[in-house]
Amino acid sequence: MSETKNETTTRTSVRQIEFVKGLDSGAPGGPIEQRWDTHRFQMKLVNPSNRRRYTVIVVGSGLAGGAAAATLGEQGYNVKCFCYQDSPRRAHSIAAQGGINAAKNYRNDGDSIYRLFYDTVKGGDFRARESNVYRLAQVSVNIIDQCVAQGVPFAREYGGYLDNRSFGGAQVSRTFYARGQTGQQLLLGAYQALERQIAAGSVKMFPRTEMLDIVVVDGYARGIITRDMVTGKIERHVADAVVLATGGYGNVFYLSTNAKGCNTTAIWRAHRRGAFFGNPCFTQIHPTCIPVTGDHQSKLTLMSESLRNDGRIWVPKKVGETRDPRQIPENERYYYLEERYPSFGNLVPRDVASRNAKQVCDEGRGVGPSGLGVYLDFSDSIKRLGKAKIVERYGNLFDMYAQITGENPYETPMRIYPAIHYTMGGLWVDYNLMSTIPGLFVAGEANFSDHGANRLGASALMQGLADGYFVLPYTIANFLAGIKPGGVDTNHAAFVEAEAEVNGRVKKFLSINGKRTVDDFHRELGKMMWDECGMARNEAGLKKALQRIPEIREEFWQNVRVPGEGNDLNQELEKAGRVADFLELGELMCVDALQRSESCGGHFREESQTADGEALRDDENFSYVSTWEYTGTLSKPELHKEPLAFEYVKPSQRSYK
Ligand SMILES: Cc1cc2nc3c(=O)[nH]c(=O)nc-3n(C[C@H](O)[C@H](O)[C@H](O)COP(=O)(O)OP(=O)(O)OC[C@H]3O[C@@H](n4cnc5c(N)ncnc54)[C@H](O)[C@@H]3O)c2cc1C
């Protein structure tokens, strides 16, 4: 039995639902500075004494989900929060190193809400919604206040003000940080707020519980089906609204900087139930990761972008150079970013830095055993600032690098290379962060987000917390105020049917008893995705992938080996479900990449380049969010386009020169 064939029954035709306004983003009009305020005033509220009558499920307790669950709990709603880790504190957000952007202008260096908005729209290569991005820049200032009030230990200057550093794609310093552990500290803040609500009884936490499907009743999202990862028990949970804050799907590439557990199951299952998927092929490649060392690896490690504040990127001028980098004199080094982009230098946006690294390596100037690496050199900064300053700023990152590579980065330059890091694509949401399934909201990296075709560094934490603390609490209230609480219980046929499907899938995985491991399939898929749908793509390669992925999927369902039992802790079973979903999502990503025959952001379409090899965007034909509907047949999704209008930041060929 192939999953491709048996799933036509699970599709909900969202078109029949009067509630959905097609692909209208629902963003209000008027001057951009006033849109969010006007909208907030116009949205309905729920009386405080009525709030406890409503139940909201929040899947995910990272920065987006944790912030949303804590805030909704504080407001008095009944919240059920789920995560697959043993504690909300272990959400992948904990890995974020470099910092979080906010337009506070503490440095008085020319920053403003408008500049953050401008930089984000431009940095995303004009493929994001202006209204959302402006709102994000506006609430960024509240985030910092909220986190400071929670006790997040941001770095401070001598005088006591919060310190800032620079990230790519900006000429101001607006990135707040807590050494190289910003995500961890922010998550601890959100976690404390969440724990407070758990203790107060307004939030019930379900750790080690994986959502395996959503339940749609009469067109509305009314619950989820979960599996207890310790006992294997499958359960039904009902609510008045469901939030997915389940993170990104970069692990479709097998090797990425994401935690190994990151997956697409929650949003992919929702997609199959009727939630449209936005810009699935928009993946971020991060320029500063530790290069791949061989087939044995199961994950890659990020070296924070903040290192580009003080590290200089170069390769040897000579093709095939073999000398120790310290022996290569200054005039034989090619500081390619500084030379090609003098205004932004080493702080060009991630897509530009990544593409240039690939280009110099393709020319034969790459360093390290694979030739897929460039140097990130701190010797000048150490001379100028002293080693102690570098230790203070980046000590934990240098330690991590030394432990992984066995090299001392204070003495010899780090070697770095681009890797998969973040997904701008995700479930399509309107201005209220609601998907095409009424009552299903999506936050953080899981939605198609505000970053267009390329996210600027330090903007994901900002977006996750903006969604969780400052957007969802208003927009969910507005939704709930329009419906009666309750009315459906877990005996409803839709719950029974969804649970039966989840059970059937678990049984199927355990019964195949084939010869290849789940990881083996995942590795094959990941390599195909990186080769054909990664930093550079072309029509022939994408067509090749589109032929091969369904074949891998077919084989998976006949030849995967999942040992162990269903009613027990079984990590192979968990992985099997996630990889089965990656095998479907990967195909949609290639379909999306094939139709977008322009280069934009980090997505270099080889057929679309300028005479000097820069990415060539095609605004006339591709100024839209590509939004995909599951039609019941995997290889035949239907494209809907949300046109993008730029009233404030007029699209131009991006230049960082
Ligand atoms: C190494 C690294 C460094 C980074 N550094 C930065 C940085 O400096 N600045 C920045 O802005 N961004 C950074 N990012 C990006 C940023 O960390 C993430 O985009 C962001 O933290 C995602 O937050 P989230 O809340 O959306 O998802 P996550 O933190 O991934 O949380 C997802 C939650 O969903 C739960 N979940 C998922 N699926 C299910 C399911 N099926 N059932 C139940 N629960 C589920 C998980 O258990 C978890 O609780 C970095 C990313 C990486 C990989």
Tab-separated table of N, CA, C and O in Angstrom, residues 526-578:
chain	number	residue	atom	x	y	z
A	526	GLY	N	17.755	13.550	1.458
A	526	GLY	CA	18.464	14.786	1.788
A	526	GLY	C	19.505	15.153	0.754
A	526	GLY	O	19.624	16.311	0.341
A	527	LYS	N	20.237	14.156	0.273
A	527	LYS	CA	21.288	14.438	-0.706
A	527	LYS	C	20.661	14.940	-2.001
A	527	LYS	O	21.129	15.896	-2.616
A	528	MET	N	19.562	14.291	-2.367
A	528	MET	CA	18.857	14.712	-3.592
A	528	MET	C	18.362	16.156	-3.453
A	528	MET	O	18.500	16.975	-4.358
A	529	MET	N	17.822	16.479	-2.290
A	529	MET	CA	17.297	17.833	-2.067
A	529	MET	C	18.427	18.858	-2.113
A	529	MET	O	18.284	19.943	-2.663
A	530	TRP	N	19.558	18.532	-1.499
A	530	TRP	CA	20.683	19.486	-1.479
A	530	TRP	C	21.246	19.671	-2.891
A	530	TRP	O	21.506	20.789	-3.333
A	531	ASP	N	21.401	18.544	-3.605
A	531	ASP	CA	21.986	18.635	-4.951
A	531	ASP	C	21.063	19.364	-5.921
A	531	ASP	O	21.514	20.147	-6.749
A	532	GLU	N	19.762	19.089	-5.838
A	532	GLU	CA	18.862	19.594	-6.892
A	532	GLU	C	17.960	20.748	-6.452
A	532	GLU	O	17.414	21.446	-7.299
A	533	CYS	N	17.786	20.917	-5.138
A	533	CYS	CA	16.853	21.967	-4.698
A	533	CYS	C	17.497	22.791	-3.577
A	533	CYS	O	16.840	23.295	-2.687
A	534	GLY	N	18.838	22.887	-3.617
A	534	GLY	CA	19.566	23.608	-2.577
A	534	GLY	C	19.911	25.022	-3.010
A	534	GLY	O	19.064	25.740	-3.549
A	535	MET	N	21.178	25.373	-2.844
A	535	MET	CA	21.595	26.757	-3.110
A	535	MET	C	21.442	27.145	-4.562
A	535	MET	O	21.138	28.264	-4.897
A	536	ALA	N	21.738	26.200	-5.467
A	536	ALA	CA	21.585	26.474	-6.896
A	536	ALA	C	20.690	25.387	-7.473
A	536	ALA	O	20.771	24.231	-7.073
A	537	ARG	N	19.805	25.782	-8.373
A	537	ARG	CA	18.879	24.807	-8.979
A	537	ARG	C	18.745	25.104	-10.463
A	537	ARG	O	18.942	26.238	-10.882
A	538	ASN	N	18.355	24.077	-11.201
A	538	ASN	CA	17.999	24.310	-12.598
A	538	ASN	C	16.870	23.352	-12.975
A	538	ASN	O	16.558	22.416	-12.233
A	539	GLU	N	16.296	23.617	-14.126
A	539	GLU	CA	15.099	22.873	-14.522
A	539	GLU	C	15.379	21.373	-14.624
A	539	GLU	O	14.625	20.553	-14.106
A	540	ALA	N	16.510	21.029	-15.248
A	540	ALA	CA	16.799	19.607	-15.464
A	540	ALA	C	16.952	18.882	-14.123
A	540	ALA	O	16.409	17.781	-13.924
A	541	GLY	N	17.677	19.511	-13.185
A	541	GLY	CA	17.905	18.879	-11.882
A	541	GLY	C	16.607	18.708	-11.110
A	541	GLY	O	16.371	17.674	-10.468
A	542	LEU	N	15.763	19.721	-11.153
A	542	LEU	CA	14.498	19.639	-10.417
A	542	LEU	C	13.604	18.557	-11.012
A	542	LEU	O	12.936	17.819	-10.289
A	543	LYS	N	13.635	18.445	-12.328
A	543	LYS	CA	12.813	17.397	-12.958
A	543	LYS	C	13.330	16.014	-12.572
A	543	LYS	O	12.557	15.079	-12.356
A	544	LYS	N	14.663	15.920	-12.477
A	544	LYS	CA	15.255	14.643	-12.070
A	544	LYS	C	14.763	14.289	-10.648
A	544	LYS	O	14.343	13.162	-10.378
A	545	ALA	N	14.813	15.300	-9.757
A	545	ALA	CA	14.375	15.049	-8.371
A	545	ALA	C	12.901	14.675	-8.337
A	545	ALA	O	12.481	13.790	-7.576
A	546	LEU	N	12.106	15.330	-9.189
A	546	LEU	CA	10.665	15.049	-9.174
A	546	LEU	C	10.348	13.642	-9.670
A	546	LEU	O	9.314	13.073	-9.342
A	547	GLN	N	11.251	13.108	-10.454
A	547	GLN	CA	11.051	11.721	-10.873
A	547	GLN	C	11.488	10.757	-9.765
A	547	GLN	O	10.832	9.774	-9.466
A	548	ARG	N	12.611	11.087	-9.129
A	548	ARG	CA	13.210	10.163	-8.169
A	548	ARG	C	12.484	10.140	-6.811
A	548	ARG	O	12.342	9.081	-6.199
A	549	ILE	N	12.035	11.287	-6.328
A	549	ILE	CA	11.466	11.310	-4.964
A	549	ILE	C	10.257	10.369	-4.831
A	549	ILE	O	10.186	9.586	-3.874
A	550	PRO	N	9.308	10.391	-5.776
A	550	PRO	CA	8.194	9.424	-5.625
A	550	PRO	C	8.679	7.972	-5.631
A	550	PRO	O	8.091	7.119	-4.965
A	551	GLU	N	9.760	7.715	-6.356
A	551	GLU	CA	10.297	6.337	-6.364
A	551	GLU	C	10.868	5.982	-4.982
A	551	GLU	O	10.659	4.887	-4.472
A	552	ILE	N	11.589	6.949	-4.382
A	552	ILE	CA	12.151	6.680	-3.038
A	552	ILE	C	10.988	6.436	-2.072
A	552	ILE	O	11.010	5.535	-1.237
A	553	ARG	N	9.958	7.260	-2.212
A	553	ARG	CA	8.800	7.138	-1.309
A	553	ARG	C	8.120	5.778	-1.468
A	553	ARG	O	7.776	5.123	-0.491
A	554	GLU	N	7.970	5.362	-2.701
A	554	GLU	CA	7.334	4.067	-2.978
A	554	GLU	C	8.144	2.945	-2.313
A	554	GLU	O	7.597	2.063	-1.658
A	555	GLU	N	9.470	3.036	-2.486
A	555	GLU	CA	10.316	2.000	-1.902
A	555	GLU	C	10.241	2.037	-0.378
A	555	GLU	O	10.211	0.995	0.290
A	556	PHE	N	10.204	3.275	0.174
A	556	PHE	CA	10.115	3.432	1.631
A	556	PHE	C	8.936	2.619	2.186
A	556	PHE	O	9.077	1.871	3.153
A	557	TRP	N	7.787	2.761	1.552
A	557	TRP	CA	6.593	2.087	2.068
A	557	TRP	C	6.632	0.573	1.868
A	557	TRP	O	5.795	-0.153	2.376
A	558	GLN	N	7.602	0.094	1.078
A	558	GLN	CA	7.694	-1.358	0.899
A	558	GLN	C	8.903	-1.973	1.584
A	558	GLN	O	8.927	-3.158	1.862
A	559	ASN	N	9.919	-1.136	1.835
A	559	ASN	CA	11.191	-1.739	2.235
A	559	ASN	C	11.822	-1.115	3.472
A	559	ASN	O	12.988	-1.328	3.749
A	560	VAL	N	11.055	-0.277	4.216
A	560	VAL	CA	11.665	0.322	5.406
A	560	VAL	C	11.612	-0.682	6.559
A	560	VAL	O	10.700	-1.510	6.634
A	561	ARG	N	12.621	-0.572	7.412
A	561	ARG	CA	12.640	-1.487	8.563
A	561	ARG	C	12.475	-0.670	9.837
A	561	ARG	O	13.319	0.172	10.154
A	562	VAL	N	11.387	-0.898	10.543
A	562	VAL	CA	11.145	-0.194	11.801
A	562	VAL	C	11.048	-1.231	12.908
A	562	VAL	O	10.020	-1.889	13.068
A	563	PRO	N	12.129	-1.429	13.658
A	563	PRO	CA	12.090	-2.448	14.717
A	563	PRO	C	11.281	-1.969	15.920
A	563	PRO	O	10.923	-0.797	16.002
A	564	GLY	N	11.040	-2.860	16.864
A	564	GLY	CA	10.403	-2.485	18.129
A	564	GLY	C	8.892	-2.516	18.054
A	564	GLY	O	8.297	-3.012	17.105
A	565	GLU	N	8.294	-1.941	19.117
A	565	GLU	CA	6.834	-2.020	19.294
A	565	GLU	C	6.216	-0.632	19.195
A	565	GLU	O	6.894	0.375	19.358
A	566	GLY	N	4.902	-0.625	19.030
A	566	GLY	CA	4.186	0.652	18.993
A	566	GLY	C	3.855	1.170	20.384
A	566	GLY	O	3.738	2.370	20.605
A	567	ASN	N	3.706	0.251	21.360
A	567	ASN	CA	3.269	0.678	22.694
A	567	ASN	C	4.451	0.844	23.644
A	567	ASN	O	4.420	0.420	24.784
A	568	ASP	N	5.486	1.451	23.150
A	568	ASP	CA	6.715	1.573	23.920
A	568	ASP	C	7.487	2.777	23.386
A	568	ASP	O	7.158	3.303	22.330
A	569	LEU	N	8.545	3.159	24.106
A	569	LEU	CA	9.440	4.171	23.561
A	569	LEU	C	10.098	3.583	22.310
A	569	LEU	O	10.721	2.528	22.383
A	570	ASN	N	9.921	4.241	21.170
A	570	ASN	CA	10.452	3.667	19.934
A	570	ASN	C	10.877	4.789	18.995
A	570	ASN	O	10.084	5.335	18.223
A	571	GLN	N	12.149	5.141	19.075
A	571	GLN	CA	12.619	6.297	18.303
A	571	GLN	C	12.649	6.029	16.805
A	571	GLN	O	12.502	6.951	16.005
A	572	GLU	N	12.828	4.769	16.419
A	572	GLU	CA	12.801	4.458	14.982
A	572	GLU	C	11.400	4.692	14.428
A	572	GLU	O	11.225	5.173	13.314
A	573	LEU	N	10.409	4.355	15.226
A	573	LEU	CA	9.012	4.576	14.807
A	573	LEU	C	8.735	6.080	14.668
A	573	LEU	O	8.112	6.523	13.707
A	574	GLU	N	9.230	6.841	15.641
A	574	GLU	CA	9.048	8.305	15.564
A	574	GLU	C	9.671	8.834	14.280
A	574	GLU	O	9.074	9.611	13.540
A	575	LYS	N	10.904	8.375	14.019
A	575	LYS	CA	11.621	8.864	12.835
A	575	LYS	C	10.904	8.455	11.557
A	575	LYS	O	10.845	9.207	10.593
A	576	ALA	N	10.343	7.233	11.563
A	576	ALA	CA	9.685	6.738	10.343
A	576	ALA	C	8.545	7.672	9.948
A	576	ALA	O	8.407	8.048	8.779
A	577	GLY	N	7.753	8.082	10.926
A	577	GLY	CA	6.630	8.984	10.627
A	577	GLY	C	7.133	10.300	10.065
A	577	GLY	O	6.576	10.856	9.110
A	578	ARG	N	8.209	10.800	10.646
A	578	ARG	CA	8.729	12.106	10.217
A	578	ARG	C	9.325	12.017	8.815
A	578	ARG	O	9.118	12.903	7.985
